[in-house]
Short mmCIF file of C-alpha atoms in Angstrom, two decimals:
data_model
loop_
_atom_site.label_atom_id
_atom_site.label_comp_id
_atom_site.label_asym_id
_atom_site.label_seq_id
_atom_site.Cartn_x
_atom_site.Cartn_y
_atom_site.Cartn_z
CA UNK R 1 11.99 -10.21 15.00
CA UNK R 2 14.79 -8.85 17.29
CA UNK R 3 14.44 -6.30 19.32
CA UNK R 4 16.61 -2.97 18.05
CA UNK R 5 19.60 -2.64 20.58
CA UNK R 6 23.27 -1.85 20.10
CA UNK R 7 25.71 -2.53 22.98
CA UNK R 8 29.19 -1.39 22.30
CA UNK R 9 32.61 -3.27 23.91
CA UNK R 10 32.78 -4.73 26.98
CA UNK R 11 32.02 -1.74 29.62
CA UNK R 12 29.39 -0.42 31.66
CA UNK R 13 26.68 -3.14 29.63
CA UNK R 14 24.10 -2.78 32.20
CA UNK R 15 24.13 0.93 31.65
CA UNK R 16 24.38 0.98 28.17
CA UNK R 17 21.24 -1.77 28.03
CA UNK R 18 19.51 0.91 31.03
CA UNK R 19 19.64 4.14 28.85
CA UNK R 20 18.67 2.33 25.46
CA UNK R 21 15.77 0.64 26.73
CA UNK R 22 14.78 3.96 29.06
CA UNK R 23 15.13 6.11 25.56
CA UNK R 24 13.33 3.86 23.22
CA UNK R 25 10.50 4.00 25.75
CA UNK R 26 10.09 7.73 26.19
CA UNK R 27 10.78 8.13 22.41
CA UNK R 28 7.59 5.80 22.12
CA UNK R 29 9.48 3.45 19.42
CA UNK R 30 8.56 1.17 22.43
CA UNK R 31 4.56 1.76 22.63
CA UNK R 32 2.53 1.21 26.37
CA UNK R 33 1.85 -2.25 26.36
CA UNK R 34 4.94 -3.86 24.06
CA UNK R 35 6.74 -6.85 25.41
CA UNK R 36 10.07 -7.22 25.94
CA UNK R 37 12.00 -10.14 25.09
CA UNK R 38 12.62 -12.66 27.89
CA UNK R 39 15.67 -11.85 29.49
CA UNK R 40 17.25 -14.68 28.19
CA UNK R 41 16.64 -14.48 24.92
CA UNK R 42 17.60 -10.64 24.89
CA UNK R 43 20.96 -11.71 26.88
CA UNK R 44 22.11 -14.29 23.98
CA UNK R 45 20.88 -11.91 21.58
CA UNK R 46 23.03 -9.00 22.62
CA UNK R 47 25.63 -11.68 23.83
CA UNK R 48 25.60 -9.94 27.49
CA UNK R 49 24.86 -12.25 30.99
CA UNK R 50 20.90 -13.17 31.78
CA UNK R 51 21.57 -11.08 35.04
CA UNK R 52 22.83 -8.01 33.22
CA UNK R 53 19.38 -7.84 31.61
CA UNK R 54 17.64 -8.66 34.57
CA UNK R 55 18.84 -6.19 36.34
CA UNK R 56 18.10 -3.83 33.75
CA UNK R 57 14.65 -5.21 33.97
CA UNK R 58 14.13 -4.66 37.55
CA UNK R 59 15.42 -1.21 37.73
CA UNK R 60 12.93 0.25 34.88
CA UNK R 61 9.82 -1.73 36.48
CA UNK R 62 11.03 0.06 40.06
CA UNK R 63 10.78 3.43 37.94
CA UNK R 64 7.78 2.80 36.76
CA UNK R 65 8.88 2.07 32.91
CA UNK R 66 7.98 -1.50 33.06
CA UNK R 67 5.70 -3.87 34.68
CA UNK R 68 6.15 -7.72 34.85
CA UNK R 69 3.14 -10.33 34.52
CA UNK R 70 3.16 -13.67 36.12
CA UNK R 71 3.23 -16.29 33.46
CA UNK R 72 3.14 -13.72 30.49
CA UNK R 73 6.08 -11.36 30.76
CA UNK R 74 7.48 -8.10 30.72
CA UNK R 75 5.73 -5.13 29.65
CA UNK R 76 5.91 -1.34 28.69
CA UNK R 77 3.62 -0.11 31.56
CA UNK R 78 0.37 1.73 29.72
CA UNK R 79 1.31 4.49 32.61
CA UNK R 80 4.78 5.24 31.76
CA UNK R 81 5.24 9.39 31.17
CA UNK R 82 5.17 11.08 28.46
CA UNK R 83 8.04 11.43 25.89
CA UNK R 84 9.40 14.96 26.24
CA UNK R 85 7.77 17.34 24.01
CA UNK R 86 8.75 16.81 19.86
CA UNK R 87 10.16 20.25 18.18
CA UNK R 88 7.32 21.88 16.63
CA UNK R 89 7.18 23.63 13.06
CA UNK R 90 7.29 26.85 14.91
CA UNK R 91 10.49 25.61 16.96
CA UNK R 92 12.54 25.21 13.46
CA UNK R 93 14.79 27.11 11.60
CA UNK R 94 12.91 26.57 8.13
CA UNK R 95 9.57 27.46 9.91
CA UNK R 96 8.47 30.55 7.67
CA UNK R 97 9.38 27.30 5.04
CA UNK R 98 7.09 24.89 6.31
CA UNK R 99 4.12 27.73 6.99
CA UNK R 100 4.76 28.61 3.18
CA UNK R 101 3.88 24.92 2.54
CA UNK R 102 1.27 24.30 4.88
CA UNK R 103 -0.78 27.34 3.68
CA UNK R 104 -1.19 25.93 0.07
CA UNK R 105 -5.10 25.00 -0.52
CA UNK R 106 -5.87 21.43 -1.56
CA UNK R 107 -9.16 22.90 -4.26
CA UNK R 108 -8.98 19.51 -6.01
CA UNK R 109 -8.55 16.85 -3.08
CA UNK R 110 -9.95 13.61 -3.96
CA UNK R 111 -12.13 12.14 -1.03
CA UNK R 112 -11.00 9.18 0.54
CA UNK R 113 -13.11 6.23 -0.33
CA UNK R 114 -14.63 6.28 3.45
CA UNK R 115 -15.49 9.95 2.41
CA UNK R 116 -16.86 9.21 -1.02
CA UNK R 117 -20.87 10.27 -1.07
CA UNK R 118 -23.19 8.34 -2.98
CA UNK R 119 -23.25 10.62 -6.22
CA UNK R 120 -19.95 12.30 -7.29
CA UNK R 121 -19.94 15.25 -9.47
CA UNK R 122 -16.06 14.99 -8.98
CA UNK R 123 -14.28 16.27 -11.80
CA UNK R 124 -10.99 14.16 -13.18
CA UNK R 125 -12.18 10.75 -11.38
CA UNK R 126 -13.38 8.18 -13.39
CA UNK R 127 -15.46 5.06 -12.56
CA UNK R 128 -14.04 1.61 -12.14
CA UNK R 129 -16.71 -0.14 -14.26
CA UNK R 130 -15.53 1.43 -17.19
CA UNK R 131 -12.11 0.08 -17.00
CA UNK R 132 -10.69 -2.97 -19.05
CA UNK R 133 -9.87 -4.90 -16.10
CA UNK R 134 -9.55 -8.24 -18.50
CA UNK R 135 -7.08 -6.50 -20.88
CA UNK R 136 -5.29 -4.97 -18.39
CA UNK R 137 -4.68 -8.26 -16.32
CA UNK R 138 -3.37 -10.12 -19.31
CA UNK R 139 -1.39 -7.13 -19.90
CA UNK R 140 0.20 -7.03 -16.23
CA UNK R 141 0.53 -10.93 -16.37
CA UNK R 142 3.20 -10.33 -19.46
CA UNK R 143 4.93 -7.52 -17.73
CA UNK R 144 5.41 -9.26 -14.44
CA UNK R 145 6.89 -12.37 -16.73
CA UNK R 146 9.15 -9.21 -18.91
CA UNK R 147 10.40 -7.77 -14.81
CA UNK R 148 10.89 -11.13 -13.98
CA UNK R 149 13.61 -12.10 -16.97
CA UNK R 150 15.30 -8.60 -16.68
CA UNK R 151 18.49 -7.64 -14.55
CA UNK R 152 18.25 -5.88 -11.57
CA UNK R 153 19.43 -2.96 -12.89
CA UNK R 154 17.78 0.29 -12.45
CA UNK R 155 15.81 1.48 -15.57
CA UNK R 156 16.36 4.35 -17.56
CA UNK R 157 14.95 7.74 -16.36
CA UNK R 158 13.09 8.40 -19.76
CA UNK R 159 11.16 5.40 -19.49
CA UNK R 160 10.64 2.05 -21.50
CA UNK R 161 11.82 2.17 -24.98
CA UNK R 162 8.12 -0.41 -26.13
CA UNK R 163 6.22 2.64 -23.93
CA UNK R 164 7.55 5.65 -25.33
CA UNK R 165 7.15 4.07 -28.98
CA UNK R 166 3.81 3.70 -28.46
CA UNK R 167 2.75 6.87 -26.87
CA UNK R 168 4.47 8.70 -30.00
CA UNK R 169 2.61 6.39 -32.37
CA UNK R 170 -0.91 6.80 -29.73
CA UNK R 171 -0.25 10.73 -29.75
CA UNK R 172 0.68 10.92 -33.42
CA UNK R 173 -2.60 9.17 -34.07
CA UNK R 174 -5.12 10.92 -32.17
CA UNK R 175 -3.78 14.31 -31.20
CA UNK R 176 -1.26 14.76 -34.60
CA UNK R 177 1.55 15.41 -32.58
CA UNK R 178 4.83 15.63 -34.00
CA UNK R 179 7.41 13.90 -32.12
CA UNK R 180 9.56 11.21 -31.86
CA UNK R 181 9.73 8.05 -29.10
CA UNK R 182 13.34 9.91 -27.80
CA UNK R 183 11.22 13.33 -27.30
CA UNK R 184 9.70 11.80 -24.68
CA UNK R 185 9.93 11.10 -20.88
CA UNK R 186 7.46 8.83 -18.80
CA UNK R 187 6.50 10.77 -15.39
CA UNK R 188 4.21 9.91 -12.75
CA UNK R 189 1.26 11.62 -13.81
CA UNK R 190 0.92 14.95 -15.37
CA UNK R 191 1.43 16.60 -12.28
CA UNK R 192 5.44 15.36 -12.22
CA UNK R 193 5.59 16.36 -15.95
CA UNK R 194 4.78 19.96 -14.60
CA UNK R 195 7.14 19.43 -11.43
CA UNK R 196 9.87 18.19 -13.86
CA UNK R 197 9.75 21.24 -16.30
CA UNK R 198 9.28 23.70 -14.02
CA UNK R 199 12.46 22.59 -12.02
CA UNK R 200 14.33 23.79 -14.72
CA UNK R 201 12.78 26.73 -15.98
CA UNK R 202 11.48 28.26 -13.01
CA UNK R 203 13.59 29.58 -9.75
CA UNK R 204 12.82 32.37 -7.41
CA UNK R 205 11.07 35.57 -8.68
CA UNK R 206 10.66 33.57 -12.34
CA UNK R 207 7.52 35.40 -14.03
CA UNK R 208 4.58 32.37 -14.71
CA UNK R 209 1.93 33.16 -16.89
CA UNK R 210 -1.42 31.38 -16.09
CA UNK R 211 -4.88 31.25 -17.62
CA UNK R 212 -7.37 32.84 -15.00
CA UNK R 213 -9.26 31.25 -13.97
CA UNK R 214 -6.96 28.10 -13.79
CA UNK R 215 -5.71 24.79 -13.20
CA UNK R 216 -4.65 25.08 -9.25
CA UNK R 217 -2.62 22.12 -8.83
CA UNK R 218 -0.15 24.43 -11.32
CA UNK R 219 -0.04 27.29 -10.08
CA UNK R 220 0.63 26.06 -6.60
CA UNK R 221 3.65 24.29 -7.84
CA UNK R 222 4.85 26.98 -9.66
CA UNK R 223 4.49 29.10 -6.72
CA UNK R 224 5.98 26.88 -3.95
CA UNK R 225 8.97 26.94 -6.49
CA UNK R 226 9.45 30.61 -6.20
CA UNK R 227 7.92 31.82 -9.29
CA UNK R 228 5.68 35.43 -9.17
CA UNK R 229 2.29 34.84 -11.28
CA UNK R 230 1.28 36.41 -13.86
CA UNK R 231 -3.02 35.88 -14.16
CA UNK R 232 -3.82 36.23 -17.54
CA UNK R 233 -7.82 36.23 -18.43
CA UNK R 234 -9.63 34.06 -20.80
CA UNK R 235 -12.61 34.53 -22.78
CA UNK R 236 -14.30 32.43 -25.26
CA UNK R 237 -11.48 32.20 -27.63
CA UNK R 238 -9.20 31.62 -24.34
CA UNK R 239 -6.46 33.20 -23.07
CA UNK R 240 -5.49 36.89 -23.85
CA UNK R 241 -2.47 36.87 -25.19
CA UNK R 242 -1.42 40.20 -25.64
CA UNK R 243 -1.88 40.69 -21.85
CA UNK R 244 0.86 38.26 -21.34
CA UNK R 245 3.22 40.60 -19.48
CA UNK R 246 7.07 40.87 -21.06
CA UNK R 247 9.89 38.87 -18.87
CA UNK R 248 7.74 35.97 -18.94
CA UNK R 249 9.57 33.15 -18.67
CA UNK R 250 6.91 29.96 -18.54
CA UNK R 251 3.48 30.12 -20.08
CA UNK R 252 0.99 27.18 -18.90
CA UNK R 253 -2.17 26.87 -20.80
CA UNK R 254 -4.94 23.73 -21.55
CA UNK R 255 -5.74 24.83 -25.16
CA UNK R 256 -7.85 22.14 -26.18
CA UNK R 257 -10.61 22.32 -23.17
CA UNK R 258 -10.02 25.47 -20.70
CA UNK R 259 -9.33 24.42 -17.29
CA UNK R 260 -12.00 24.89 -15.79
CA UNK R 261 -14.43 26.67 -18.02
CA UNK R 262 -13.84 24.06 -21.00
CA UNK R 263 -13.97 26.45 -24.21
CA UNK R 264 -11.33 25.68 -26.75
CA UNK R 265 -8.62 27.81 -27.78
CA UNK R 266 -8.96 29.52 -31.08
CA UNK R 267 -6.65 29.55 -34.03
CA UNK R 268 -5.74 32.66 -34.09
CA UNK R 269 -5.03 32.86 -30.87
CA UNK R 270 -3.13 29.86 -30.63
CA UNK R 271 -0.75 31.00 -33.57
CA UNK R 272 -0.81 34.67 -31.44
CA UNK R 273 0.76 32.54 -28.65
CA UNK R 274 2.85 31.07 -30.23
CA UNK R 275 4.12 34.37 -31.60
CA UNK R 276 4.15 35.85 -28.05
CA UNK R 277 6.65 32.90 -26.60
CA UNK R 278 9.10 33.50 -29.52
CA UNK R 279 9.43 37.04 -28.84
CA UNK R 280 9.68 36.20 -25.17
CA UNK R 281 11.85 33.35 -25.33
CA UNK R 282 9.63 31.86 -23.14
CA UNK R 283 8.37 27.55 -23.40
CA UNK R 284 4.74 26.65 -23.19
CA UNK R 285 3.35 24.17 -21.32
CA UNK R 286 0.59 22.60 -22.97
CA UNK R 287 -1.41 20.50 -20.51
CA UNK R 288 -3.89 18.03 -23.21
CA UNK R 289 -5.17 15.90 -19.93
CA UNK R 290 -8.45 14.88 -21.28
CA UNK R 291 -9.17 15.69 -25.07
CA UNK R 292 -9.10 11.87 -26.29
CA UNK R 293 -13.15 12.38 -25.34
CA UNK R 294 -14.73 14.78 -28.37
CA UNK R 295 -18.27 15.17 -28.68
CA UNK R 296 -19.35 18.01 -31.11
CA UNK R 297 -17.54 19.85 -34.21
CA UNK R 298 -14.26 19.08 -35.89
CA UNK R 299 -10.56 18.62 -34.10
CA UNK R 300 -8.38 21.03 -33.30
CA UNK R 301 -4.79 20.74 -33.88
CA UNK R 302 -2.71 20.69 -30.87
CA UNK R 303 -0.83 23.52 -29.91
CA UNK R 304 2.11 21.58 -29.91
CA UNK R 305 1.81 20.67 -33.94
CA UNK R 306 1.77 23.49 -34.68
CA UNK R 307 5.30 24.77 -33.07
CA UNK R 308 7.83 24.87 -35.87
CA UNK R 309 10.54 26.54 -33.37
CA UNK R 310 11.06 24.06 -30.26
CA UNK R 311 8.87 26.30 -28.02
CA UNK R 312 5.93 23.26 -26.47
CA UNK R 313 6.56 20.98 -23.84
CA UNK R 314 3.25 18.82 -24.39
CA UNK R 315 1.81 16.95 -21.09
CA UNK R 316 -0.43 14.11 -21.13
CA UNK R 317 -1.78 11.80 -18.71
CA UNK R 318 -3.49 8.25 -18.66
CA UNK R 319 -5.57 9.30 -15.31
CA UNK R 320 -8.59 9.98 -17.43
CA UNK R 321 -8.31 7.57 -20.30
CA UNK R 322 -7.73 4.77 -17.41
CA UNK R 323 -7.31 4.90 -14.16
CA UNK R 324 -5.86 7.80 -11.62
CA UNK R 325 -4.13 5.49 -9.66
CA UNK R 326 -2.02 4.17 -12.14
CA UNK R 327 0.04 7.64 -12.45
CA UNK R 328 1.29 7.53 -15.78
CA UNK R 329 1.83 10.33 -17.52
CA UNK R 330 4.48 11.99 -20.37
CA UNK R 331 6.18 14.74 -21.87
CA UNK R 332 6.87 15.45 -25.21
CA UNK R 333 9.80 18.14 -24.76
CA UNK R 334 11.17 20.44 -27.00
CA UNK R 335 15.06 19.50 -27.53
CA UNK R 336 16.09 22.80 -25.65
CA UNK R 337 14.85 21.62 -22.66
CA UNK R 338 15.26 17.63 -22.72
CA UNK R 339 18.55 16.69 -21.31
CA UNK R 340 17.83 19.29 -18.57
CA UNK R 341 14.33 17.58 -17.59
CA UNK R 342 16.03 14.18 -17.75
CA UNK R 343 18.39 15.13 -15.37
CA UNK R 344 16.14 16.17 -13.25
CA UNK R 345 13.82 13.02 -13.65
CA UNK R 346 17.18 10.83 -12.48
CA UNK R 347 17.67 12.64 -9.74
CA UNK R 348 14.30 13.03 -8.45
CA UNK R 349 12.86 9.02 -8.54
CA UNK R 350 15.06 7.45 -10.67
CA UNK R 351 12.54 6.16 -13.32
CA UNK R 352 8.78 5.44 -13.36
CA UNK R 353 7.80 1.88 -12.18
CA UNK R 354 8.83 -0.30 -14.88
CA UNK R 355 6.13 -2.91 -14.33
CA UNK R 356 2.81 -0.69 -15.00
CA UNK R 357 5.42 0.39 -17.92
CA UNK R 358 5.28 -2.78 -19.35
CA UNK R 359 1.91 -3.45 -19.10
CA UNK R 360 0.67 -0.01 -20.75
CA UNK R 361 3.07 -0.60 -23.90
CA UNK R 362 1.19 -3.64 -24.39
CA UNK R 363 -2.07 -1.93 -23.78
CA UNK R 364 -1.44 0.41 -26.35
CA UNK R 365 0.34 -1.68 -29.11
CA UNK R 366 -2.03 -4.01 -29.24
CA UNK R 367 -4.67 -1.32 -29.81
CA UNK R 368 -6.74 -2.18 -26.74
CA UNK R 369 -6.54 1.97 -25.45
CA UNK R 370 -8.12 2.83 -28.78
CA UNK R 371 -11.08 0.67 -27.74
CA UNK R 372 -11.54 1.38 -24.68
CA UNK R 373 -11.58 5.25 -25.47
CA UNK R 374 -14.23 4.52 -27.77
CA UNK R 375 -16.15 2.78 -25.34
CA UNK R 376 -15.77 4.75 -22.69
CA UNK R 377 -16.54 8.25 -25.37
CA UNK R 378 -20.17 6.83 -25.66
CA UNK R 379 -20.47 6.37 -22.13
CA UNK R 380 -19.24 9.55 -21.39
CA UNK R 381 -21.34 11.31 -24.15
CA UNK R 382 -24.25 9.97 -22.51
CA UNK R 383 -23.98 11.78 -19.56
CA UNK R 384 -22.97 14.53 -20.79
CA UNK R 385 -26.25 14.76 -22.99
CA UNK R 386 -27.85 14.07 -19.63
CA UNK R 387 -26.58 16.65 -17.51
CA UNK R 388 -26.72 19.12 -20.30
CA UNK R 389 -30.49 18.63 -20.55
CA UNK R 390 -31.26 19.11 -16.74
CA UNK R 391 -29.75 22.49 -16.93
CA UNK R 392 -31.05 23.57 -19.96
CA UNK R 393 -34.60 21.93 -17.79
CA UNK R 394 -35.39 22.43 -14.71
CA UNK R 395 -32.31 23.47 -13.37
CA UNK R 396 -32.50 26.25 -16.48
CA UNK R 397 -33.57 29.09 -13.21
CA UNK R 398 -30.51 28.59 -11.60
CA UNK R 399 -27.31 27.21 -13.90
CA UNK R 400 -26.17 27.89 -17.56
CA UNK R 401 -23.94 25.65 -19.19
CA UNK R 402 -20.54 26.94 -20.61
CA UNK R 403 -20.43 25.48 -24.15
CA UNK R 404 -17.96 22.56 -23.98
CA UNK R 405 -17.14 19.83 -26.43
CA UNK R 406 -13.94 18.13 -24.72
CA UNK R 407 -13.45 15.75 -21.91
CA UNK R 408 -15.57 14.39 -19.23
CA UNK R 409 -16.88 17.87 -16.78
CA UNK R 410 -18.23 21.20 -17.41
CA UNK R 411 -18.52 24.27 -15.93
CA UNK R 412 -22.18 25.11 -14.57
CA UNK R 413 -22.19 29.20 -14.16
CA UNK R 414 -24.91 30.36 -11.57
CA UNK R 415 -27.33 32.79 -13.35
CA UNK R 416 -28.08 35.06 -10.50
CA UNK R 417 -26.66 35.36 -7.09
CA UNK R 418 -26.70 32.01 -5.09
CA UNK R 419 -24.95 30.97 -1.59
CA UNK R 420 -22.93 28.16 -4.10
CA UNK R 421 -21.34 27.32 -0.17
CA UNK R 422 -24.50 26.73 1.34
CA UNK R 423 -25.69 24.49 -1.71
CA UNK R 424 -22.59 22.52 -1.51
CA UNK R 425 -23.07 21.89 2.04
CA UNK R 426 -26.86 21.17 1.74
CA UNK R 427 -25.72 18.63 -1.07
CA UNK R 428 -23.07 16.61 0.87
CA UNK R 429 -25.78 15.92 3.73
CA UNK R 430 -28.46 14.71 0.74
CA UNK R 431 -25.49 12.38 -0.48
CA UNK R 432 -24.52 14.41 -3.56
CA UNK R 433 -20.90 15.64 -4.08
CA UNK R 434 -20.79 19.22 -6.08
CA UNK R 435 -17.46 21.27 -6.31
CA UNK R 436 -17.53 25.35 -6.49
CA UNK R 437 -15.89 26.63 -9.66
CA UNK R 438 -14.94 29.75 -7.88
CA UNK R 439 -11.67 28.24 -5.98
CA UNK R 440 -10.06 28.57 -9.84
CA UNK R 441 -10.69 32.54 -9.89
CA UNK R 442 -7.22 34.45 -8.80
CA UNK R 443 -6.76 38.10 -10.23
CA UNK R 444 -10.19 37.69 -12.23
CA UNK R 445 -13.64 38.77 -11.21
CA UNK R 446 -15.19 35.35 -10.04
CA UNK R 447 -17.88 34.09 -11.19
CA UNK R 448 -20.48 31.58 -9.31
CA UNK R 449 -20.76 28.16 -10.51
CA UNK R 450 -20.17 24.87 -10.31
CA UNK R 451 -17.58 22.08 -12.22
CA UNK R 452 -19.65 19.18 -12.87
CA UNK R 453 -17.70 15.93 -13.30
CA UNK R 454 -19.21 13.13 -15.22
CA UNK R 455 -16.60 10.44 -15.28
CA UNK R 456 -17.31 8.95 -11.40
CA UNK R 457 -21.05 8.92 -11.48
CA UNK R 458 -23.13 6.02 -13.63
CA UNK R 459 -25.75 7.69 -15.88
CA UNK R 460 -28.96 6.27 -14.18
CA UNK R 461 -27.67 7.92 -10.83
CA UNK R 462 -27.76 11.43 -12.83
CA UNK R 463 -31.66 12.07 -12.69
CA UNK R 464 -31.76 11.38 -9.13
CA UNK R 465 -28.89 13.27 -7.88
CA UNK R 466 -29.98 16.20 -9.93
CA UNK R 467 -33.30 16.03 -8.64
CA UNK R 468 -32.05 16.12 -5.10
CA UNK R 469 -30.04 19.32 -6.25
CA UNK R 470 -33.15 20.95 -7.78
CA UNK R 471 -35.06 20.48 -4.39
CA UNK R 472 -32.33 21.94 -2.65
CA UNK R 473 -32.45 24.80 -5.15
CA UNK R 474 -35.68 25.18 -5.00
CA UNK R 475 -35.83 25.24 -0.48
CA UNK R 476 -33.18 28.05 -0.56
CA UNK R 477 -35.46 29.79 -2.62
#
């Protein structure tokens, strides 16, 4: 690999080589301790004399830049100064920008693998053992063969024709979602689905209404976009509509299992919110991002069935039914807003990858999703049984379950006043990973508790991580 330098006509080489080399060093894009070419090699590469670089050569090892080796070369000395100081944040024109940014909280950072602690109550994580590596290697192995024999054209920004015909026939099946394969667009994730809608709904001092206590993630990309909040509180038939203030323009809700408390949203208030948006001429979000996992009671119908008047943009992921680091993810948009959110898919990647594209049309039209949902439900029920036992056991002092049917965690709430930091803290050094459901509170009175995540952590490690818990409980009294 050649060394980056550009020498320009015929004049003043020697200084040109001189400054390039002497910036590149104090820049550090030449570390302490790089070599340099051989001078002769550098001299036919830059198509200058052998002396012109040696020269050079000898005049940054008299400053101190370089140092030559007998027998091995020429080097960056490890004791050449320091570059000159890089702007700072503070130093920039866009700085109250970038504090804006910096000062969003993270609630629902995944730990790094290092980081990872021997039982996760992580909510949204699954574990690997549950996925279908087998059927998902065959299905990659035909994908890679389908990018292969296309052109090396760019894709289109909606996504794969084969994937967006089966998520309407996967959505239509198990969620009764009405919608075609051209109402949809492929995103990275749910999270871009959000990104994607919002970009065209939402710009400065746009009024948001959110459930409260909420989905974070949301709210934080809502606000970085400009948009005021409006916190709108939930109880056990879920959020209040009629406190959803007028001039709303975007309404985000997860109907089928509260995020983070888990209830479902009633009828009546589902067809009262629907109501509401009409007369505000506002578009729901409907974030579904785990409800293919149903343990107790008869299905709902999804919020978005039952809009007759174009006013749900439905979001759904593939993070929980597979894997999180796949990012897959779709929304079914109402036509209103399509073309808009396809523009601004284009110009913000292009398309999704087409090859994990591939490979999850496949997945899904060969019906191998549909079984592995059904295994993984009876996994997941299991633990959920589990955990559900402990607290209505010997953790019954401390925790009450929220009563919660859907998807793979719950909400613990504490029964009496507990240091839920101090626990947490306690936990991490006894191996155990908890998360405080408080960080979801905004305008609402918080209340103590915990989210308890069963999809990362096997069901024999339940008992013991629990029990860990209850002696923790039990020390801080």
């Amino acid at each position: 690999m050649e060394l980056h330098l550009v020498i320009n006509g015929r004049k003043d080489l020697a200084a040109q080589l001189y400054q390039q080399l002497r910036e590149a060093i104090a820049a550090g894009r030449l570390s302490a301790g790089a070599q340099l070419p051989p001078s002769r090699l550098l001299a036919e590469q830059l198509g200058v004399s052998r002396k012109t670089v040696s020269d050079t050569y000898a005049t940054l090892t008299y400053e101190g830049l370089l140092v030559g080796k007998i027998g091995r070369g020429t080097f960056v000395n490890a004791w050449a100064p320091p570059p000159e100081r890089l702007q700072t944040a503070a130093d920039l024109a866009c700085a109250a920008n970038l504090e804006k940014w910096a000062a969003l909280p993270s609630p629902m950072h995944h730990p790094t693998p290092e980081k990872t602690l021997r039982y996760e109550f992580l909510g949204g994580a699954t574990t690997r053992n549950q996925f279908p590596q087998d059927e998902w290697r065959r299905c990659t192995q035909d994908a890679l063969r389908r990018v292969a024999l296309n052109s090396g054209f760019y894709s289109q920004p909606e996504g794969l024709p084969a994937l967006r015909e089966a998520i309407a026939g996967h959505i239509a099946f198990s969620r009764g979602v009405k919608c075609h394969a051209n109402d949809i667009v492929v995103t990275n994730g749910a999270q871009q689905a959000l990104d994607l809608i919002a970009r065209v709904v939402v710009e400065p001092g746009t009024l948001v209404a959110m459930e409260d206590p909420g989905y974070s993630p949301a709210r934080q990309l809502f606000t970085a976009m400009g948009a005021r909040i409006a916190d709108v509180p939930v109880d056990a038939q879920g959020i209040q509509v009629d406190q959803i203030p007028d001039n709303t323009r975007l309404i985000y809700v997860t109907p089928s299992h509260q995020f983070p408390l888990g209830m479902p949203m009633s009828l009546a208030r589902r067809e009262a919110l629907l109501a509401r948006a009409l007369a505000l001429g506002a578009i729901i979000i409907e974030d579904d991002y785990d409800s293919d996992f149903r343990y107790e009671g008869r299905p709902a119908n999804s919020l978005q069935s039952m809009d007759n008047r174009g006013l749900v943009a439905y979001v759904g992921t593939f993070s929980k039914s597979l894997l999180p680091q796949l990012r897959l993810g779709y929304a079914v948009l109402p036509p209103a807003i399509h073309g808009a959110v396809l523009k601004a898919k284009q110009l913000t990647d292009q398309h999704s990858s087409t090859l994990p594209q591939w490979a999850l049309a496949k997945f899904i039209s060969e019906g191998c999703l549909l079984k592995h949902i059904r295994r993984c439900h009876s996994v997941y029920a299991g633990r959920r049984e589990r955990i559900l036992q402990r607290l209505a056991g010997d953790l019954s002092p401390w925790f009450e379950a929220v009563p919660s049917v859907i998807g793979f965690h719950m909400a613990a709430l504490c029964k009496a006043p507990l240091d839920i930091a101090k626990l947490i803290r306690l936990a991490r050094e006894a191996d155990v990973g908890l998360y405080p459901l408080d960080v979801f509170f905004h305008s609402a009175p918080v209340r103590q508790g915990l989210t308890l995540g069963f999809g990362a952590i096997e069901l024999l490690d339940i008992d013991p991580a629990l029990d860990r818990v209850r002696d923790i409980l039990r020390q801080m009294g």
